[in-house]
Coordinates of C-alpha atoms and ligand atoms in Angstrom, one line a residue:
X24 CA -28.7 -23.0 -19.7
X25 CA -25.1 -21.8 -19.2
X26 CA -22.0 -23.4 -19.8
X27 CA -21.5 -26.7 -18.2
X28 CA -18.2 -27.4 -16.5
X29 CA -18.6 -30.5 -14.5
X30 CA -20.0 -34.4 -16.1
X31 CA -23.7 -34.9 -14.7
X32 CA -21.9 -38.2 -13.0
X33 CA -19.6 -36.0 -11.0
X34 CA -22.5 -33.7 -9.6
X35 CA -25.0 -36.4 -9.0
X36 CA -24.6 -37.6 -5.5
X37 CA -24.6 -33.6 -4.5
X38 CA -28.6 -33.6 -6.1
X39 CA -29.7 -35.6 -3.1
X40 CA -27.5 -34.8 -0.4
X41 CA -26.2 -31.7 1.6
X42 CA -23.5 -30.4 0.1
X43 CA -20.6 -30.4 2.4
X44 CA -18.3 -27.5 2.0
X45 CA -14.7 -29.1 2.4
X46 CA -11.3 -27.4 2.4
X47 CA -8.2 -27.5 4.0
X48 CA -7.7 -25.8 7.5
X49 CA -5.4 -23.0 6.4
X50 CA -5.9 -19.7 4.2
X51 CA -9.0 -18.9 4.7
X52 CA -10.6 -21.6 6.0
X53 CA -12.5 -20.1 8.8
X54 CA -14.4 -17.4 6.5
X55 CA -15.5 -20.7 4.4
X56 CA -17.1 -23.0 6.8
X57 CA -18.5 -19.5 8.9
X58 CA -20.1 -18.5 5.5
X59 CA -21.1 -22.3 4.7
X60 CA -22.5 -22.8 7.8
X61 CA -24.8 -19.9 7.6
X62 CA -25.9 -21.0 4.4
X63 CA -27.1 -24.1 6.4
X64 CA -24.2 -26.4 4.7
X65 CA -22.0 -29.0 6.2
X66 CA -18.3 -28.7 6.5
X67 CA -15.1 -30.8 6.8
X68 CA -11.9 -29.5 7.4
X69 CA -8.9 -31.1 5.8
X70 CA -5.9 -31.5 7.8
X71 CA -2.5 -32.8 7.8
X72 CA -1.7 -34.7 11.1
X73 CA -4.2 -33.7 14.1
X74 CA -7.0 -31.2 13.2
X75 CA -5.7 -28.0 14.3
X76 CA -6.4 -26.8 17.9
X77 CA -7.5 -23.4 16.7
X78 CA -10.6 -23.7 15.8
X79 CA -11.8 -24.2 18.9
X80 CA -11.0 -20.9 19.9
X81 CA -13.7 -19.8 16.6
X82 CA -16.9 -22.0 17.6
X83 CA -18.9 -20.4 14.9
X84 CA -15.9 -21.3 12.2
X85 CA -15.0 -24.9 13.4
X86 CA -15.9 -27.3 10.7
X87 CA -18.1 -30.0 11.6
X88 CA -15.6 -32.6 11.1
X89 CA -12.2 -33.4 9.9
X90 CA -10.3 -35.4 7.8
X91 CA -6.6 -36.1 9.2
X92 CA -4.1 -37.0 6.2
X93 CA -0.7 -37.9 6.5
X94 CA 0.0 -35.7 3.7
X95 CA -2.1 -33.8 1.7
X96 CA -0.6 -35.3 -1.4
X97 CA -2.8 -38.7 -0.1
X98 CA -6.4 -36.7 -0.6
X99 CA -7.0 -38.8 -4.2
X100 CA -7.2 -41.9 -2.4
X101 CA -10.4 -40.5 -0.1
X102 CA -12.0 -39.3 -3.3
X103 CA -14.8 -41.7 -3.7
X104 CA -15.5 -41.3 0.3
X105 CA -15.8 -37.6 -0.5
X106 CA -17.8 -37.7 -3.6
X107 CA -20.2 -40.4 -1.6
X108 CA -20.7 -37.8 1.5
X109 CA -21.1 -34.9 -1.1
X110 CA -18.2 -33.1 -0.6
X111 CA -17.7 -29.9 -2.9
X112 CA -13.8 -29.1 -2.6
X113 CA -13.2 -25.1 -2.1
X114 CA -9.9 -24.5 -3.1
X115 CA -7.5 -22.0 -1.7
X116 CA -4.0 -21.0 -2.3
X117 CA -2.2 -22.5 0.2
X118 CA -4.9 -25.8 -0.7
X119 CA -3.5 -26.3 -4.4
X120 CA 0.0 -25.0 -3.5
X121 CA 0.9 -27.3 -0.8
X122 CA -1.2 -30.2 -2.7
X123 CA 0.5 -29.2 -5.9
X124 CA -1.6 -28.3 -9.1
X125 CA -1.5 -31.2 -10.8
X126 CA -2.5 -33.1 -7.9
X127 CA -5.3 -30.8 -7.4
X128 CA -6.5 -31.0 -11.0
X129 CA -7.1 -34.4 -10.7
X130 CA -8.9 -34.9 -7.7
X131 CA -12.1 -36.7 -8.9
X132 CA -14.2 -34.9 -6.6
X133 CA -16.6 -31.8 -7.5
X134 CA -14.6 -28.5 -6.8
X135 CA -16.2 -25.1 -7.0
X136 CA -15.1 -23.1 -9.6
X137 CA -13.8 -24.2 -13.0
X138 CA -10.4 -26.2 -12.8
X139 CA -9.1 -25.6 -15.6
X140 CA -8.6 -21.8 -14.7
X141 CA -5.4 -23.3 -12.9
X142 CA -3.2 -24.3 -15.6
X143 CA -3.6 -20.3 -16.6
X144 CA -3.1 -18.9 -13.7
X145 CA 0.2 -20.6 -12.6
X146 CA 2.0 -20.1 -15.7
X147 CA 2.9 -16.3 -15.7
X148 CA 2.9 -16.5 -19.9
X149 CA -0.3 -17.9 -19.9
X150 CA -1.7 -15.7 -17.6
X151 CA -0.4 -12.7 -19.7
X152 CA -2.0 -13.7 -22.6
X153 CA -5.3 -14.2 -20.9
X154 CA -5.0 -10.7 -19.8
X155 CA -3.8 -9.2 -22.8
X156 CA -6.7 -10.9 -25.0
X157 CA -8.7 -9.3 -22.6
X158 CA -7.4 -5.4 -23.4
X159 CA -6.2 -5.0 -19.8
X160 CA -3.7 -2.9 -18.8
X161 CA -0.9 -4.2 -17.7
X162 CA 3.1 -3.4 -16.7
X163 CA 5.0 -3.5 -19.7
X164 CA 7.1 -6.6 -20.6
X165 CA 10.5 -6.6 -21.4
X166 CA 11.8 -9.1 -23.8
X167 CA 15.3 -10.0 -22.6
X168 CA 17.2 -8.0 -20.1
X169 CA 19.4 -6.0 -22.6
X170 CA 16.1 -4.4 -23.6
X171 CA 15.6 -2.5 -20.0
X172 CA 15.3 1.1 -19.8
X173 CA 13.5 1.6 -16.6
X174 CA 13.0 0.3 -13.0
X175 CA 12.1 -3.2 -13.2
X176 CA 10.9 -6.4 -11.1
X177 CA 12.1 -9.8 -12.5
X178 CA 10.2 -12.6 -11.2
X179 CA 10.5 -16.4 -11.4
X180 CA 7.1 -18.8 -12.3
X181 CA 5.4 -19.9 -9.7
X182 CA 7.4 -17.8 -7.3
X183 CA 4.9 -17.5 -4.7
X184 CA 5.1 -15.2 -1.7
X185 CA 7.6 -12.9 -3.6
X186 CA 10.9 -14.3 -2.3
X187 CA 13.0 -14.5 -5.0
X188 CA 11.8 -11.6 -7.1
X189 CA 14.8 -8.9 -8.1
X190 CA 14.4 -5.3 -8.7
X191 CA 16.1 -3.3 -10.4
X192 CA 16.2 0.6 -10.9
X193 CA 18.3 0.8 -14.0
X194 CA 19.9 -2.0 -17.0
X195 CA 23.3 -1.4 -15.0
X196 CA 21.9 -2.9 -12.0
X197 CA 21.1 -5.7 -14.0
X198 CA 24.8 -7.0 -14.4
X199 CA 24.6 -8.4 -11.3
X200 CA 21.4 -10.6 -11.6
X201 CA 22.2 -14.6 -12.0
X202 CA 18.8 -15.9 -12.9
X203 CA 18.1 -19.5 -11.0
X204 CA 15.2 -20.3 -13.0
X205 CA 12.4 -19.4 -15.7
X206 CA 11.7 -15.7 -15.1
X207 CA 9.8 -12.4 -16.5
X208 CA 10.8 -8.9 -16.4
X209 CA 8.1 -6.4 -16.3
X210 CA 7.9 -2.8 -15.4
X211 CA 8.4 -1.7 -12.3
X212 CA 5.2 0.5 -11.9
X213 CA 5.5 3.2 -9.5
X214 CA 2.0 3.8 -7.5
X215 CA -0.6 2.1 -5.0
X216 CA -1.6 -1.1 -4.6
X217 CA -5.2 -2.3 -4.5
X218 CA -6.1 -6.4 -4.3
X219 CA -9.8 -6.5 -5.7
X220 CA -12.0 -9.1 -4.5
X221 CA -14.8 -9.9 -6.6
X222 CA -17.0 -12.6 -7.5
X223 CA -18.3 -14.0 -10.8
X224 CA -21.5 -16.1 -10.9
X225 CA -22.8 -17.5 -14.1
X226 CA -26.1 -18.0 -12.8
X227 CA -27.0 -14.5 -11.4
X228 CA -28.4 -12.1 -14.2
X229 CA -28.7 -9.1 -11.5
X230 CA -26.1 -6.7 -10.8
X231 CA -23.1 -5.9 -13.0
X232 CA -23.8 -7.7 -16.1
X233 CA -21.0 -9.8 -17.9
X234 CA -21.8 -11.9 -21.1
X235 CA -22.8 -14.4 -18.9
X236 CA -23.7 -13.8 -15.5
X237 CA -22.5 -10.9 -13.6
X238 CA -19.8 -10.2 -10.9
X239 CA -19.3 -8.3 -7.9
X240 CA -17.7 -6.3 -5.7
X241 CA -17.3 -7.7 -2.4
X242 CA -14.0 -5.9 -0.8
X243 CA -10.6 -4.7 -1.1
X244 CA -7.4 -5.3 0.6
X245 CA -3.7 -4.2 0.4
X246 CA -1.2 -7.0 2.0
X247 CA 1.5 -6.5 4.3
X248 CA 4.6 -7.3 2.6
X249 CA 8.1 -8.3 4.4
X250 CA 10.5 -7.1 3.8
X251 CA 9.9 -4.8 1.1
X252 CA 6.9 -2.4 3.0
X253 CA 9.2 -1.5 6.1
X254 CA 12.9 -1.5 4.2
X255 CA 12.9 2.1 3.4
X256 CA 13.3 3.1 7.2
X257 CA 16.8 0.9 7.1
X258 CA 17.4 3.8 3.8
X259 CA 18.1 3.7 0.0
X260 CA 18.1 0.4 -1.6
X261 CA 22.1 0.6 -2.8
X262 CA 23.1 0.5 1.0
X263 CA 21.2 -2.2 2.3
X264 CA 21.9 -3.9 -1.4
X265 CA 26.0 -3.5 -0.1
X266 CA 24.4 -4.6 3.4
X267 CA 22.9 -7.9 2.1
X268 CA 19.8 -7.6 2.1
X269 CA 17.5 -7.9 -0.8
X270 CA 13.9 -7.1 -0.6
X271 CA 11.5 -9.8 -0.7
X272 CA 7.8 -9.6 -0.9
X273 CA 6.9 -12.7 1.9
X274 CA 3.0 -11.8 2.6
X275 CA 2.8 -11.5 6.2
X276 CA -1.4 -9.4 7.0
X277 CA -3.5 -7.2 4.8
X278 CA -4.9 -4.3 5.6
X279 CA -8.3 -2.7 4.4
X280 CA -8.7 -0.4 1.9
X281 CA -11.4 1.4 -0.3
X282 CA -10.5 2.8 -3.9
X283 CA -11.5 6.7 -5.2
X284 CA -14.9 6.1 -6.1
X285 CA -14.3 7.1 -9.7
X286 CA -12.1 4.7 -10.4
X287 CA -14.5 2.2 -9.6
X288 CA -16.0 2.4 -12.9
X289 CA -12.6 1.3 -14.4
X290 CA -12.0 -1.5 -11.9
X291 CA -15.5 -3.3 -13.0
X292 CA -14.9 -2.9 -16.0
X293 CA -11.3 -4.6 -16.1
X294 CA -13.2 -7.5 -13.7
X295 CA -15.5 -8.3 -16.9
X296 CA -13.2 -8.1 -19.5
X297 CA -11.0 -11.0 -17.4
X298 CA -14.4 -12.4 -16.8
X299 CA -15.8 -12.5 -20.7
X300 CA -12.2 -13.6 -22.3
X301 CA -12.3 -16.4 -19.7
X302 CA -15.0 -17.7 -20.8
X303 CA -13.9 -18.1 -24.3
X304 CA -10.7 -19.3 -22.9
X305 CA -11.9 -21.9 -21.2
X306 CA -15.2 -21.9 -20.4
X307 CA -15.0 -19.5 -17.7
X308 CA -13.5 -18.5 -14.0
X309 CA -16.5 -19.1 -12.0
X310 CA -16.3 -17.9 -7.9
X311 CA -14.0 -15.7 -6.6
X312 CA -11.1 -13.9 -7.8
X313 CA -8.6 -11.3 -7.1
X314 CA -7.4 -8.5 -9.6
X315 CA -4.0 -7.3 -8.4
X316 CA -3.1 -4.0 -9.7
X317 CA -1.0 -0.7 -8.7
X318 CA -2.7 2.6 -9.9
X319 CA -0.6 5.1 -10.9
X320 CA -0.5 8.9 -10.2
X321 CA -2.4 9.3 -13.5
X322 CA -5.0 7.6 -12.0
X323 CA -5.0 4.6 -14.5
X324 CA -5.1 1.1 -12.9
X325 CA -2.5 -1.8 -14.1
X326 CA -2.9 -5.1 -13.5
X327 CA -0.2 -7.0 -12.3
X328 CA -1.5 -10.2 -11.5
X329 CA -5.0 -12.3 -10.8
X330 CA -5.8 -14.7 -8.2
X331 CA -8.1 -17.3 -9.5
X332 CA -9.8 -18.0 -6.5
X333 CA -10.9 -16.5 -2.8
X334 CA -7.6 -14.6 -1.7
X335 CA -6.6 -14.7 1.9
X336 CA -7.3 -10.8 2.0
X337 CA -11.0 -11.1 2.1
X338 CA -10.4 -11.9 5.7
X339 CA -10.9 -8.9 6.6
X340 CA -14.3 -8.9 5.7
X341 CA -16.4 -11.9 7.4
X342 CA -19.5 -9.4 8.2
X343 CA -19.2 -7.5 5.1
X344 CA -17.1 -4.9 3.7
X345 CA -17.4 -1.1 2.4
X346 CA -18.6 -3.1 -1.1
X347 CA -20.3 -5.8 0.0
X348 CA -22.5 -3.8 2.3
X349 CA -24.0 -2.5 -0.8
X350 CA -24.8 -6.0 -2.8
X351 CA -26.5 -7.8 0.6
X352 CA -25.9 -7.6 4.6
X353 CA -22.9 -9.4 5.9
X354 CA -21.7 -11.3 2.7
X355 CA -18.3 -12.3 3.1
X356 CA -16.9 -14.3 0.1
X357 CA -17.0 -17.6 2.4
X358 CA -21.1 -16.9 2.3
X359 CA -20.9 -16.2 -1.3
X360 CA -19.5 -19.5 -2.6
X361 CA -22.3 -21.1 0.1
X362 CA -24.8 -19.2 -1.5
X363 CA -23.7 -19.8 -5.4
X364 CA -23.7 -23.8 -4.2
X365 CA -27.2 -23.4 -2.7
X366 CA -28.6 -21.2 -5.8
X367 CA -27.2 -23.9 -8.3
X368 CA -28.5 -26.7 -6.4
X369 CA -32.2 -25.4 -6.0
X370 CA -32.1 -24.2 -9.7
X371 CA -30.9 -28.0 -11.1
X372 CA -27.3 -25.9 -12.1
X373 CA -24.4 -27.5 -10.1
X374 CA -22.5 -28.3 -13.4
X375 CA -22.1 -24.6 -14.3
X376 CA -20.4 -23.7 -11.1
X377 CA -18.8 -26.8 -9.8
X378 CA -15.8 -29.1 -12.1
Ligands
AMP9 P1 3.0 -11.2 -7.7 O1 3.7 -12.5 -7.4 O2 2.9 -10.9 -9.2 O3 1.6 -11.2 -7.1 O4 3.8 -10.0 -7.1 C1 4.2 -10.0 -5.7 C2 4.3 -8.6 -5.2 O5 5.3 -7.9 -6.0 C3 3.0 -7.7 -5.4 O6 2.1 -7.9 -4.3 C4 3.6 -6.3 -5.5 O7 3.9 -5.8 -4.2 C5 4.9 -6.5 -6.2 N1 4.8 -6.3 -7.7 C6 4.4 -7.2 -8.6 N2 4.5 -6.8 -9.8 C7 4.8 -5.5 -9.7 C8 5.0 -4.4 -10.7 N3 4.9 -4.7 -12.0 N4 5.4 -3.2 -10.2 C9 5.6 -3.0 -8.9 N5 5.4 -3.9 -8.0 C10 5.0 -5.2 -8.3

């Protein structure tokens, strides 16, 4: 028996009845219920105001039903409902953004995935340690701005999307910066980006083998980011700088992408140390997961940043990617979490991947 993240009285009601995949209509909503209702699950959609009209365009993706809100801030009060109709919560970025983490945290109904992983993911210090305990390697971090002797980016906590990060070429260009909140400055690491999508299940013992469990591989994405991707046909960053405009990193699409095949072996590798230390952390990121990283042109991959759950760039892969192809046929990360639900359930083990 593996480690148990949920109380049995939180998993109970989900031993008898069909679990019923819930999450909020945003992010990557469609891929979940598609992949939950292949897995023969049931599905509710959480929306704010009117359930959206386009999922009717998707009939394969719609969930079975909804639950309107007047704000999503309001879902603790339909927690017992939930828990009664056996309701496991997927969350998503935009879910426990918009809901706000604390919120999130504690909803009293049985999410997939460990929540504890959120408190070190959305602080940036935390998250560095995590990372650093696991001997990943990661853009260097500059202690106070005086200490700068390269390109940098400076980013505030929790500044999702990108939009107020600053860069910064040289310490001169730093004179300039007025912080407007809490903020680190790394490295500014010159190379490609790659968005990782894997998987780690503590029940499988198949596969890429971590201390407990393995992961996988199931695709890979770069985003689309405005307007920092398409500012260099406006010209060099001093002119648009005297222009007003500062780049911004505002996610807009992603865009597929496969890795050299020999630095695959380094990729997996970083996966299961994050993996292992999180699971002396704090008992371990279970489900999906994202490893952000740039490789550089010495072919060595550093991580900027993880996603603790199932990233909005594994859209792109609903029938399978040029990974996932090679773990089973047309396994999106939606069918994954059904399947790690279904496996759990069937094997008596819904408190090792549900909290
Ligand atoms: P983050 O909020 O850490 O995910 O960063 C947002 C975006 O900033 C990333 O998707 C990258 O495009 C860029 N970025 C973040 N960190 C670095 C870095 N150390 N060097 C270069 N670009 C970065």
């Amino acid at each position: 028996m593996g480690i148990e993240l949920a109380s049995a009285a939180r998993v109970a009601p989900l031993e008898k009845a069909v679990p019923v995949v819930t999450t909020y209509c945003s992010h990557s909503s469609l891929q979940i219920f598609h992949g939950a209702r292949a897995e023969g699950l049931g599905t509710l959609g959480i929306a704010v105001g009117k359930p959206p009209r386009y999922y009717e365009a998707f009939p394969l993706a719609r969930p079975d039903r909804f639950l309107s809100l007047g704000a999503l801030a309001d879902l603790g009060e339909h927690a017992a409902d939930l828990r009664r109709e056996g309701a496991v919560v997927v969350p998503t970025g935009s879910f426990v953004e918009y809901m706000g983490p604390e919120r999130f945290d504690a909803l009293d109904v049985p999410i997939f995935g460990n929540r504890k992983v959120m408190a070190w993911e959305s602080d940036r210090e935390k998250e560095r340690e995590w990372l650093e305990r696991a001997g990943v390697p990661m853009p260097r971090k500059y202690a106070d701005l005086s200490a700068v002797d390269g390109p940098v980016i400076i980013k505030y906590y929790g500044a999702k999307g990108g939009k107020g990060f600053y860069l910064a070429k040289k310490r001169e260009e730093l004179d300039q910066f007025q912080p407007t909140g809490p903020y680190v400055i790394q490295e500014y690491v010159v190379g490609t980006r790659y968005y990782v999508h894997m998987f780690y299940s503590p029940l499988s013992q198949d596969g890429y083998r971590v201390r407990h469990g393995s992961i996988e591989l199931l695709g890979m994405d770069r985003r689309d980011e405005a307007n920092i991707d398409e500012l260099y046909k406006l010209g060099a960053q001093e002119g648009l700088r005297r222009a007003g405009i500062r780049p911004t990193f505002v996610v807009t699409g992603n865009v597929p992408v496969v890795l050299r095949e020999s630095l695959l072996p380094q990729v997996l590798d970083i996966g299961a140390r994050i993996v292992d230390t999180s699971v002396d952390l704090f008992g371990g990121m279970v489900g999906p997961f994202c490893v952000e990283g740039i490789v550089t042109e010495d072919l060595s991959f550093k991580v900027f940043e993880i996603s603790t759950r199932i990233v909005a760039g594994t859209n792109l892969f609903v029938s399978g990617s040029s990974y996932s192809d090679y773990v089973a046929p047309q396994l999106s990360t939606g069918r994954r979490i059904a399947l790690e639900i279904q496996r759990a359930r069937s094997e008596g083990r819904l408190r090792e991947v549900l909290s």
